Amino acid sequence: MRVLERRTLTEIIGGDGRPRAASDLCYARLEHGYPNDLLAAIHARSLQIRQTSHPKQQEFLGLDHLRRVQNLIPHVAELVHDPHRLERLSAVAGIELEPYPISTSCSGVNFYWPGQEPIEFHSDGPAFVELVPVHVDGSQHGGSTVVFRGPVDIGLARLRGDGRLAGDELTRIPQRVGSSVLLQGRMVLHTAEMLSDGHRVTLVMSLRSKTEPWKDSNTLSRLLMDDRPEDVTTDWLTDVDTRQLPALRSFLFS
């Protein structure tokens, strides 16, 4: 795994995000080294699942998306829990990372289509995501992740007022097969570039700080915007009771 580019929160949003941020990383572009046949198999199986899934449109943020993919595609489960991958990504982030424990948000596959509004500007629930394009085509080569160069609340206020953000306030992060992006998406306002032609299919694997698991914006109410209570409530309560609160108490009293 070779780092192609690494940018800090201070470089992108003008501050280090403390105390909410889990590390100083905003994003890193990586030459990940995942086998091409593995990515092709994930792409093919994702398309099959999408054809039989309903609804295809995610209600929250309007994303065409599969959830809980680690339970549907064994190759994804292997990647999510691969200790060598976690070790390398932890080195890039500057903190020890662990897979996201809430199953519906642990991994997903996003589908981006030409002329379709891809996803609203948003910040993530999990602290980090690794975005791994498994298929791209078209003149834009799959497009980019677009990040607002400023605090999330400022960007949201601007969107509510003006309805848009100026092009010179945005950073575009290329999404290419063979590379991935490790993004501290909880700390930045971001979206995906609209495609004029071609497609992009991206595997998304969520992560968080192993020592500071409370740095997480996936409240139960947020999860219920997309998931049924029976699919998330037990996972969320177990995580809060056994991981987040004990770790936070230990931190506060240390």
PDB file of C-alpha atoms in Angstrom:
ATOM      1  CA  MET A   1       0.000   0.000   0.000  1.00  0.00           C
ATOM      2  CA  ARG A   2       1.725   3.167  -1.242  1.00  0.00           C
ATOM      3  CA  VAL A   3       0.601   6.648  -0.221  1.00  0.00           C
ATOM      4  CA  LEU A   4       0.084   8.832  -3.300  1.00  0.00           C
ATOM      5  CA  GLU A   5      -1.109  11.913  -1.410  1.00  0.00           C
ATOM      6  CA  ARG A   6      -1.886  12.749   2.225  1.00  0.00           C
ATOM      7  CA  ARG A   7      -3.650  15.935   3.335  1.00  0.00           C
ATOM      8  CA  THR A   8      -4.402  16.991   6.903  1.00  0.00           C
ATOM      9  CA  LEU A   9      -7.582  18.521   8.256  1.00  0.00           C
ATOM     10  CA  THR A  10      -5.745  21.799   8.803  1.00  0.00           C
ATOM     11  CA  GLU A  11      -4.707  21.887   5.144  1.00  0.00           C
ATOM     12  CA  ILE A  12      -8.251  21.273   3.895  1.00  0.00           C
ATOM     13  CA  ILE A  13     -10.707  22.778   6.389  1.00  0.00           C
ATOM     14  CA  GLY A  14      -8.447  25.274   8.150  1.00  0.00           C
ATOM     15  CA  GLY A  15      -8.353  23.588  11.570  1.00  0.00           C
ATOM     16  CA  ASP A  16      -7.343  20.319  13.181  1.00  0.00           C
ATOM     17  CA  GLY A  17     -10.883  19.434  14.263  1.00  0.00           C
ATOM     18  CA  ARG A  18     -10.008  18.842  17.907  1.00  0.00           C
ATOM     19  CA  PRO A  19     -11.457  17.504  20.106  1.00  0.00           C
ATOM     20  CA  ARG A  20     -13.919  15.806  17.697  1.00  0.00           C
ATOM     21  CA  ALA A  21     -11.378  14.547  15.172  1.00  0.00           C
ATOM     22  CA  ALA A  22      -9.906  11.068  15.600  1.00  0.00           C
ATOM     23  CA  SER A  23      -6.628  12.056  13.908  1.00  0.00           C
ATOM     24  CA  ASP A  24      -5.107  14.874  11.861  1.00  0.00           C
ATOM     25  CA  LEU A  25      -5.872  13.098   8.566  1.00  0.00           C
ATOM     26  CA  CYS A  26      -8.386  14.609   6.174  1.00  0.00           C
ATOM     27  CA  TYR A  27      -7.758  12.216   3.317  1.00  0.00           C
ATOM     28  CA  ALA A  28      -5.089  10.037   1.765  1.00  0.00           C
ATOM     29  CA  ARG A  29      -4.974   8.592  -1.727  1.00  0.00           C
ATOM     30  CA  LEU A  30      -3.457   5.111  -1.716  1.00  0.00           C
ATOM     31  CA  GLU A  31      -2.213   2.576  -4.219  1.00  0.00           C
ATOM     32  CA  HIS A  32      -3.951  -0.217  -2.344  1.00  0.00           C
ATOM     33  CA  GLY A  33      -2.656  -3.352  -4.056  1.00  0.00           C
ATOM     34  CA  TYR A  34      -5.965  -5.253  -3.854  1.00  0.00           C
ATOM     35  CA  PRO A  35      -6.069  -7.890  -6.651  1.00  0.00           C
ATOM     36  CA  ASN A  36      -7.910  -6.896  -9.825  1.00  0.00           C
ATOM     37  CA  ASP A  37      -9.797 -10.197  -9.936  1.00  0.00           C
ATOM     38  CA  LEU A  38     -11.025  -9.564  -6.384  1.00  0.00           C
ATOM     39  CA  LEU A  39     -12.383  -6.130  -7.346  1.00  0.00           C
ATOM     40  CA  ALA A  40     -13.984  -7.577 -10.490  1.00  0.00           C
ATOM     41  CA  ALA A  41     -15.706 -10.306  -8.469  1.00  0.00           C
ATOM     42  CA  ILE A  42     -17.044  -7.741  -5.961  1.00  0.00           C
ATOM     43  CA  HIS A  43     -18.303  -5.580  -8.843  1.00  0.00           C
ATOM     44  CA  ALA A  44     -20.066  -8.477 -10.567  1.00  0.00           C
ATOM     45  CA  ARG A  45     -21.725  -9.734  -7.381  1.00  0.00           C
ATOM     46  CA  SER A  46     -22.778  -6.200  -6.397  1.00  0.00           C
ATOM     47  CA  LEU A  47     -24.581  -5.733  -9.709  1.00  0.00           C
ATOM     48  CA  GLN A  48     -26.378  -9.052  -9.227  1.00  0.00           C
ATOM     49  CA  ILE A  49     -27.511  -8.077  -5.728  1.00  0.00           C
ATOM     50  CA  ARG A  50     -28.628  -4.639  -6.868  1.00  0.00           C
ATOM     51  CA  GLN A  51     -30.839  -6.162  -9.543  1.00  0.00           C
ATOM     52  CA  THR A  52     -32.812  -8.071  -6.910  1.00  0.00           C
ATOM     53  CA  SER A  53     -32.738  -5.482  -4.109  1.00  0.00           C
ATOM     54  CA  HIS A  54     -35.610  -3.132  -3.268  1.00  0.00           C
ATOM     55  CA  PRO A  55     -35.666  -0.230  -2.764  1.00  0.00           C
ATOM     56  CA  LYS A  56     -32.536   0.693  -4.731  1.00  0.00           C
ATOM     57  CA  GLN A  57     -32.566   4.345  -3.635  1.00  0.00           C
ATOM     58  CA  GLN A  58     -31.290   5.122  -0.134  1.00  0.00           C
ATOM     59  CA  GLU A  59     -33.772   7.456   1.539  1.00  0.00           C
ATOM     60  CA  PHE A  60     -31.211   9.433   3.526  1.00  0.00           C
ATOM     61  CA  LEU A  61     -29.042  11.566   1.189  1.00  0.00           C
ATOM     62  CA  GLY A  62     -30.552   9.994  -1.935  1.00  0.00           C
ATOM     63  CA  LEU A  63     -27.785   7.481  -2.596  1.00  0.00           C
ATOM     64  CA  ASP A  64     -28.066   4.422  -4.855  1.00  0.00           C
ATOM     65  CA  HIS A  65     -26.475   2.048  -2.417  1.00  0.00           C
ATOM     66  CA  LEU A  66     -26.170  -1.479  -1.033  1.00  0.00           C
ATOM     67  CA  ARG A  67     -25.717  -1.823   2.713  1.00  0.00           C
ATOM     68  CA  ARG A  68     -24.262  -4.551   4.948  1.00  0.00           C
ATOM     69  CA  VAL A  69     -22.245  -5.895   2.014  1.00  0.00           C
ATOM     70  CA  GLN A  70     -19.802  -7.808   4.250  1.00  0.00           C
ATOM     71  CA  ASN A  71     -22.729 -10.165   4.997  1.00  0.00           C
ATOM     72  CA  LEU A  72     -23.564 -10.586   1.304  1.00  0.00           C
ATOM     73  CA  ILE A  73     -20.158 -10.897  -0.391  1.00  0.00           C
ATOM     74  CA  PRO A  74     -17.474 -13.042   1.318  1.00  0.00           C
ATOM     75  CA  HIS A  75     -14.644 -11.190  -0.475  1.00  0.00           C
ATOM     76  CA  VAL A  76     -15.748  -7.965   1.215  1.00  0.00           C
ATOM     77  CA  ALA A  77     -15.861  -9.602   4.648  1.00  0.00           C
ATOM     78  CA  GLU A  78     -12.274 -10.776   4.119  1.00  0.00           C
ATOM     79  CA  LEU A  79     -11.130  -7.263   3.200  1.00  0.00           C
ATOM     80  CA  VAL A  80     -13.009  -5.618   6.073  1.00  0.00           C
ATOM     81  CA  HIS A  81     -11.259  -7.804   8.668  1.00  0.00           C
ATOM     82  CA  ASP A  82      -7.884  -8.279   6.958  1.00  0.00           C
ATOM     83  CA  PRO A  83      -5.325  -7.476   9.723  1.00  0.00           C
ATOM     84  CA  HIS A  84      -2.659  -6.437   7.218  1.00  0.00           C
ATOM     85  CA  ARG A  85      -5.050  -3.935   5.589  1.00  0.00           C
ATOM     86  CA  LEU A  86      -6.027  -2.538   8.997  1.00  0.00           C
ATOM     87  CA  GLU A  87      -2.385  -2.213  10.007  1.00  0.00           C
ATOM     88  CA  ARG A  88      -1.477  -0.312   6.833  1.00  0.00           C
ATOM     89  CA  LEU A  89      -4.492   2.000   7.014  1.00  0.00           C
ATOM     90  CA  SER A  90      -3.777   2.670  10.700  1.00  0.00           C
ATOM     91  CA  ALA A  91      -0.258   3.782   9.779  1.00  0.00           C
ATOM     92  CA  VAL A  92      -1.699   6.209   7.228  1.00  0.00           C
ATOM     93  CA  ALA A  93      -4.314   7.572   9.654  1.00  0.00           C
ATOM     94  CA  GLY A  94      -1.829   7.882  12.502  1.00  0.00           C
ATOM     95  CA  ILE A  95      -4.093   5.958  14.905  1.00  0.00           C
ATOM     96  CA  GLU A  96      -5.148   2.345  15.324  1.00  0.00           C
ATOM     97  CA  LEU A  97      -8.270   1.669  13.258  1.00  0.00           C
ATOM     98  CA  GLU A  98     -10.879  -1.052  13.606  1.00  0.00           C
ATOM     99  CA  PRO A  99     -13.773  -2.160  11.371  1.00  0.00           C
ATOM    100  CA  TYR A 100     -17.033  -0.380  12.082  1.00  0.00           C
ATOM    101  CA  PRO A 101     -19.095  -2.592  14.426  1.00  0.00           C
ATOM    102  CA  ILE A 102     -22.656  -1.705  13.328  1.00  0.00           C
ATOM    103  CA  SER A 103     -23.342  -4.222  10.581  1.00  0.00           C
ATOM    104  CA  THR A 104     -25.589  -2.087   8.351  1.00  0.00           C
ATOM    105  CA  SER A 105     -22.910   0.645   8.208  1.00  0.00           C
ATOM    106  CA  CYS A 106     -19.786  -1.540   8.166  1.00  0.00           C
ATOM    107  CA  SER A 107     -19.552  -1.734   4.372  1.00  0.00           C
ATOM    108  CA  GLY A 108     -21.556  -0.796   1.312  1.00  0.00           C
ATOM    109  CA  VAL A 109     -21.412  -0.402  -2.428  1.00  0.00           C
ATOM    110  CA  ASN A 110     -22.305   2.929  -4.053  1.00  0.00           C
ATOM    111  CA  PHE A 111     -23.513   3.204  -7.659  1.00  0.00           C
ATOM    112  CA  TYR A 112     -23.010   6.446  -9.608  1.00  0.00           C
ATOM    113  CA  TRP A 113     -24.788   6.879 -12.939  1.00  0.00           C
ATOM    114  CA  PRO A 114     -24.474   9.492 -15.724  1.00  0.00           C
ATOM    115  CA  GLY A 115     -26.700  12.535 -15.308  1.00  0.00           C
ATOM    116  CA  GLN A 116     -27.964  11.372 -11.909  1.00  0.00           C
ATOM    117  CA  GLU A 117     -27.495  13.535  -8.819  1.00  0.00           C
ATOM    118  CA  PRO A 118     -25.119  11.203  -6.923  1.00  0.00           C
ATOM    119  CA  ILE A 119     -25.525  12.174  -3.255  1.00  0.00           C
ATOM    120  CA  GLU A 120     -26.186  15.298  -1.233  1.00  0.00           C
ATOM    121  CA  PHE A 121     -23.361  17.155   0.524  1.00  0.00           C
ATOM    122  CA  HIS A 122     -22.983  15.458   3.881  1.00  0.00           C
ATOM    123  CA  SER A 123     -20.590  14.362   6.609  1.00  0.00           C
ATOM    124  CA  ASP A 124     -20.385  10.697   7.572  1.00  0.00           C
ATOM    125  CA  GLY A 125     -21.493   8.835  10.666  1.00  0.00           C
ATOM    126  CA  PRO A 126     -18.420   6.592  11.056  1.00  0.00           C
ATOM    127  CA  ALA A 127     -15.125   8.350  11.665  1.00  0.00           C
ATOM    128  CA  PHE A 128     -13.362   7.016   8.543  1.00  0.00           C
ATOM    129  CA  VAL A 129     -14.235   5.373   5.259  1.00  0.00           C
ATOM    130  CA  GLU A 130     -12.027   3.684   2.714  1.00  0.00           C
ATOM    131  CA  LEU A 131     -13.446   4.304  -0.760  1.00  0.00           C
ATOM    132  CA  VAL A 132     -12.364   1.612  -3.236  1.00  0.00           C
ATOM    133  CA  PRO A 133     -13.579   1.996  -6.840  1.00  0.00           C
ATOM    134  CA  VAL A 134     -14.226  -1.454  -8.299  1.00  0.00           C
ATOM    135  CA  HIS A 135     -15.405  -0.197 -11.719  1.00  0.00           C
ATOM    136  CA  VAL A 136     -15.112   3.128 -13.559  1.00  0.00           C
ATOM    137  CA  ASP A 137     -15.627   4.172 -17.164  1.00  0.00           C
ATOM    138  CA  GLY A 138     -16.514   7.228 -19.231  1.00  0.00           C
ATOM    139  CA  SER A 139     -14.710  10.446 -20.063  1.00  0.00           C
ATOM    140  CA  GLN A 140     -14.449  11.501 -16.401  1.00  0.00           C
ATOM    141  CA  HIS A 141     -12.803   8.182 -15.482  1.00  0.00           C
ATOM    142  CA  GLY A 142     -15.302   7.643 -12.688  1.00  0.00           C
ATOM    143  CA  GLY A 143     -15.319  11.197 -11.356  1.00  0.00           C
ATOM    144  CA  SER A 144     -14.118  12.486  -7.997  1.00  0.00           C
ATOM    145  CA  THR A 145     -15.067  12.852  -4.377  1.00  0.00           C
ATOM    146  CA  VAL A 146     -15.651  16.567  -3.793  1.00  0.00           C
ATOM    147  CA  VAL A 147     -14.718  18.081  -0.399  1.00  0.00           C
ATOM    148  CA  PHE A 148     -15.625  21.544   0.905  1.00  0.00           C
ATOM    149  CA  ARG A 149     -12.555  23.423   2.130  1.00  0.00           C
ATOM    150  CA  GLY A 150     -14.034  24.672   5.363  1.00  0.00           C
ATOM    151  CA  PRO A 151     -15.860  23.549   8.514  1.00  0.00           C
ATOM    152  CA  VAL A 152     -18.929  21.370   8.037  1.00  0.00           C
ATOM    153  CA  ASP A 153     -21.304  23.798   9.759  1.00  0.00           C
ATOM    154  CA  ILE A 154     -20.134  26.708   7.598  1.00  0.00           C
ATOM    155  CA  GLY A 155     -20.642  24.700   4.432  1.00  0.00           C
ATOM    156  CA  LEU A 156     -24.116  23.571   5.473  1.00  0.00           C
ATOM    157  CA  ALA A 157     -25.101  27.158   6.318  1.00  0.00           C
ATOM    158  CA  ARG A 158     -23.887  28.287   2.897  1.00  0.00           C
ATOM    159  CA  LEU A 159     -25.886  25.554   1.182  1.00  0.00           C
ATOM    160  CA  ARG A 160     -29.029  26.508   3.081  1.00  0.00           C
ATOM    161  CA  GLY A 161     -28.535  30.164   2.134  1.00  0.00           C
ATOM    162  CA  ASP A 162     -27.115  30.130  -1.411  1.00  0.00           C
ATOM    163  CA  GLY A 163     -27.932  26.570  -2.423  1.00  0.00           C
ATOM    164  CA  ARG A 164     -24.404  26.027  -3.724  1.00  0.00           C
ATOM    165  CA  LEU A 165     -20.704  26.175  -2.910  1.00  0.00           C
ATOM    166  CA  ALA A 166     -18.249  27.959  -5.193  1.00  0.00           C
ATOM    167  CA  GLY A 167     -15.896  25.841  -7.271  1.00  0.00           C
ATOM    168  CA  ASP A 168     -12.812  27.486  -5.793  1.00  0.00           C
ATOM    169  CA  GLU A 169     -13.941  26.339  -2.320  1.00  0.00           C
ATOM    170  CA  LEU A 170     -13.872  22.666  -3.301  1.00  0.00           C
ATOM    171  CA  THR A 171     -11.147  20.031  -3.503  1.00  0.00           C
ATOM    172  CA  ARG A 172     -11.618  17.157  -5.933  1.00  0.00           C
ATOM    173  CA  ILE A 173     -10.156  13.771  -5.003  1.00  0.00           C
ATOM    174  CA  PRO A 174      -9.864  11.429  -8.029  1.00  0.00           C
ATOM    175  CA  GLN A 175     -11.445   7.993  -7.771  1.00  0.00           C
ATOM    176  CA  ARG A 176      -9.568   5.445  -9.861  1.00  0.00           C
ATOM    177  CA  VAL A 177      -9.538   1.648  -9.982  1.00  0.00           C
ATOM    178  CA  GLY A 178      -6.270   0.496  -8.418  1.00  0.00           C
ATOM    179  CA  SER A 179      -6.266   3.257  -5.808  1.00  0.00           C
ATOM    180  CA  SER A 180      -8.444   4.041  -2.812  1.00  0.00           C
ATOM    181  CA  VAL A 181      -9.165   7.049  -0.639  1.00  0.00           C
ATOM    182  CA  LEU A 182      -9.042   6.939   3.165  1.00  0.00           C
ATOM    183  CA  LEU A 183     -11.266   9.823   4.258  1.00  0.00           C
ATOM    184  CA  GLN A 184     -12.123  11.134   7.724  1.00  0.00           C
ATOM    185  CA  GLY A 185     -15.583  11.784   6.350  1.00  0.00           C
ATOM    186  CA  ARG A 186     -17.132  12.588   9.712  1.00  0.00           C
ATOM    187  CA  MET A 187     -15.087  15.802   9.808  1.00  0.00           C
ATOM    188  CA  VAL A 188     -15.608  17.111   6.263  1.00  0.00           C
ATOM    189  CA  LEU A 189     -18.554  18.112   4.107  1.00  0.00           C
ATOM    190  CA  HIS A 190     -18.354  16.128   0.888  1.00  0.00           C
ATOM    191  CA  THR A 191     -20.240  14.754  -2.083  1.00  0.00           C
ATOM    192  CA  ALA A 192     -19.511  12.964  -5.363  1.00  0.00           C
ATOM    193  CA  GLU A 193     -18.972  14.603  -8.729  1.00  0.00           C
ATOM    194  CA  MET A 194     -21.891  14.192 -11.123  1.00  0.00           C
ATOM    195  CA  LEU A 195     -20.996  12.079 -14.143  1.00  0.00           C
ATOM    196  CA  SER A 196     -21.853  13.340 -17.626  1.00  0.00           C
ATOM    197  CA  ASP A 197     -21.246   9.865 -19.011  1.00  0.00           C
ATOM    198  CA  GLY A 198     -19.873   6.575 -17.737  1.00  0.00           C
ATOM    199  CA  HIS A 199     -20.351   4.928 -14.366  1.00  0.00           C
ATOM    200  CA  ARG A 200     -18.585   4.370 -11.071  1.00  0.00           C
ATOM    201  CA  VAL A 201     -19.137   1.555  -8.592  1.00  0.00           C
ATOM    202  CA  THR A 202     -17.364   2.057  -5.270  1.00  0.00           C
ATOM    203  CA  LEU A 203     -16.871  -0.279  -2.332  1.00  0.00           C
ATOM    204  CA  VAL A 204     -17.072   1.672   0.939  1.00  0.00           C
ATOM    205  CA  MET A 205     -15.606   0.176   4.116  1.00  0.00           C
ATOM    206  CA  SER A 206     -16.147   2.081   7.355  1.00  0.00           C
ATOM    207  CA  LEU A 207     -13.628   2.306  10.186  1.00  0.00           C
ATOM    208  CA  ARG A 208     -13.093   4.123  13.441  1.00  0.00           C
ATOM    209  CA  SER A 209     -10.500   4.708  16.151  1.00  0.00           C
ATOM    210  CA  LYS A 210     -10.007   1.609  18.274  1.00  0.00           C
ATOM    211  CA  THR A 211      -8.983   3.639  21.341  1.00  0.00           C
ATOM    212  CA  GLU A 212     -11.554   6.455  20.891  1.00  0.00           C
ATOM    213  CA  PRO A 213     -14.661   4.678  19.561  1.00  0.00           C
ATOM    214  CA  TRP A 214     -16.959   7.409  20.910  1.00  0.00           C
ATOM    215  CA  LYS A 215     -15.817   9.670  18.053  1.00  0.00           C
ATOM    216  CA  ASP A 216     -18.804   8.542  16.027  1.00  0.00           C
ATOM    217  CA  SER A 217     -21.755  10.496  14.629  1.00  0.00           C
ATOM    218  CA  ASN A 218     -24.041   7.539  13.940  1.00  0.00           C
ATOM    219  CA  THR A 219     -26.733   8.224  16.495  1.00  0.00           C
ATOM    220  CA  LEU A 220     -29.592   5.765  16.609  1.00  0.00           C
ATOM    221  CA  SER A 221     -31.894   8.375  15.089  1.00  0.00           C
ATOM    222  CA  ARG A 222     -29.518   8.841  12.155  1.00  0.00           C
ATOM    223  CA  LEU A 223     -29.272   5.093  11.562  1.00  0.00           C
ATOM    224  CA  LEU A 224     -33.063   4.803  11.580  1.00  0.00           C
ATOM    225  CA  MET A 225     -33.272   7.195   8.630  1.00  0.00           C
ATOM    226  CA  ASP A 226     -32.265   4.210   6.475  1.00  0.00           C
ATOM    227  CA  ASP A 227     -32.487   1.089   8.606  1.00  0.00           C
ATOM    228  CA  ARG A 228     -35.273  -0.778  10.346  1.00  0.00           C
ATOM    229  CA  PRO A 229     -35.083  -0.709  14.165  1.00  0.00           C
ATOM    230  CA  GLU A 230     -34.623  -4.487  14.331  1.00  0.00           C
ATOM    231  CA  ASP A 231     -31.582  -4.212  12.026  1.00  0.00           C
ATOM    232  CA  VAL A 232     -29.608  -1.668  14.043  1.00  0.00           C
ATOM    233  CA  THR A 233     -30.882  -1.206  17.591  1.00  0.00           C
ATOM    234  CA  THR A 234     -29.129  -4.215  19.168  1.00  0.00           C
ATOM    235  CA  ASP A 235     -25.815  -3.474  17.428  1.00  0.00           C
ATOM    236  CA  TRP A 236     -25.948   0.194  18.404  1.00  0.00           C
ATOM    237  CA  LEU A 237     -26.905  -0.368  22.061  1.00  0.00           C
ATOM    238  CA  THR A 238     -24.294  -3.106  22.475  1.00  0.00           C
ATOM    239  CA  ASP A 239     -21.593  -0.880  21.011  1.00  0.00           C
ATOM    240  CA  VAL A 240     -22.509   2.107  23.195  1.00  0.00           C
ATOM    241  CA  ASP A 241     -22.716   0.007  26.373  1.00  0.00           C
ATOM    242  CA  THR A 242     -19.668  -2.216  25.867  1.00  0.00           C
ATOM    243  CA  ARG A 243     -17.277  -0.077  23.820  1.00  0.00           C
ATOM    244  CA  GLN A 244     -18.078   3.621  23.504  1.00  0.00           C
ATOM    245  CA  LEU A 245     -19.052   4.512  27.082  1.00  0.00           C
ATOM    246  CA  PRO A 246     -16.361   2.391  28.808  1.00  0.00           C
ATOM    247  CA  ALA A 247     -13.664   3.828  26.532  1.00  0.00           C
ATOM    248  CA  LEU A 248     -14.881   7.390  27.127  1.00  0.00           C
ATOM    249  CA  ARG A 249     -14.998   6.897  30.917  1.00  0.00           C
ATOM    250  CA  SER A 250     -11.477   5.485  30.870  1.00  0.00           C
ATOM    251  CA  PHE A 251     -10.296   8.477  28.846  1.00  0.00           C
ATOM    252  CA  LEU A 252     -11.990  11.053  31.080  1.00  0.00           C
ATOM    253  CA  PHE A 253     -10.679   9.551  34.314  1.00  0.00           C
ATOM    254  CA  SER A 254      -7.155   8.717  33.120  1.00  0.00           C
TER     255      SER A 254
END
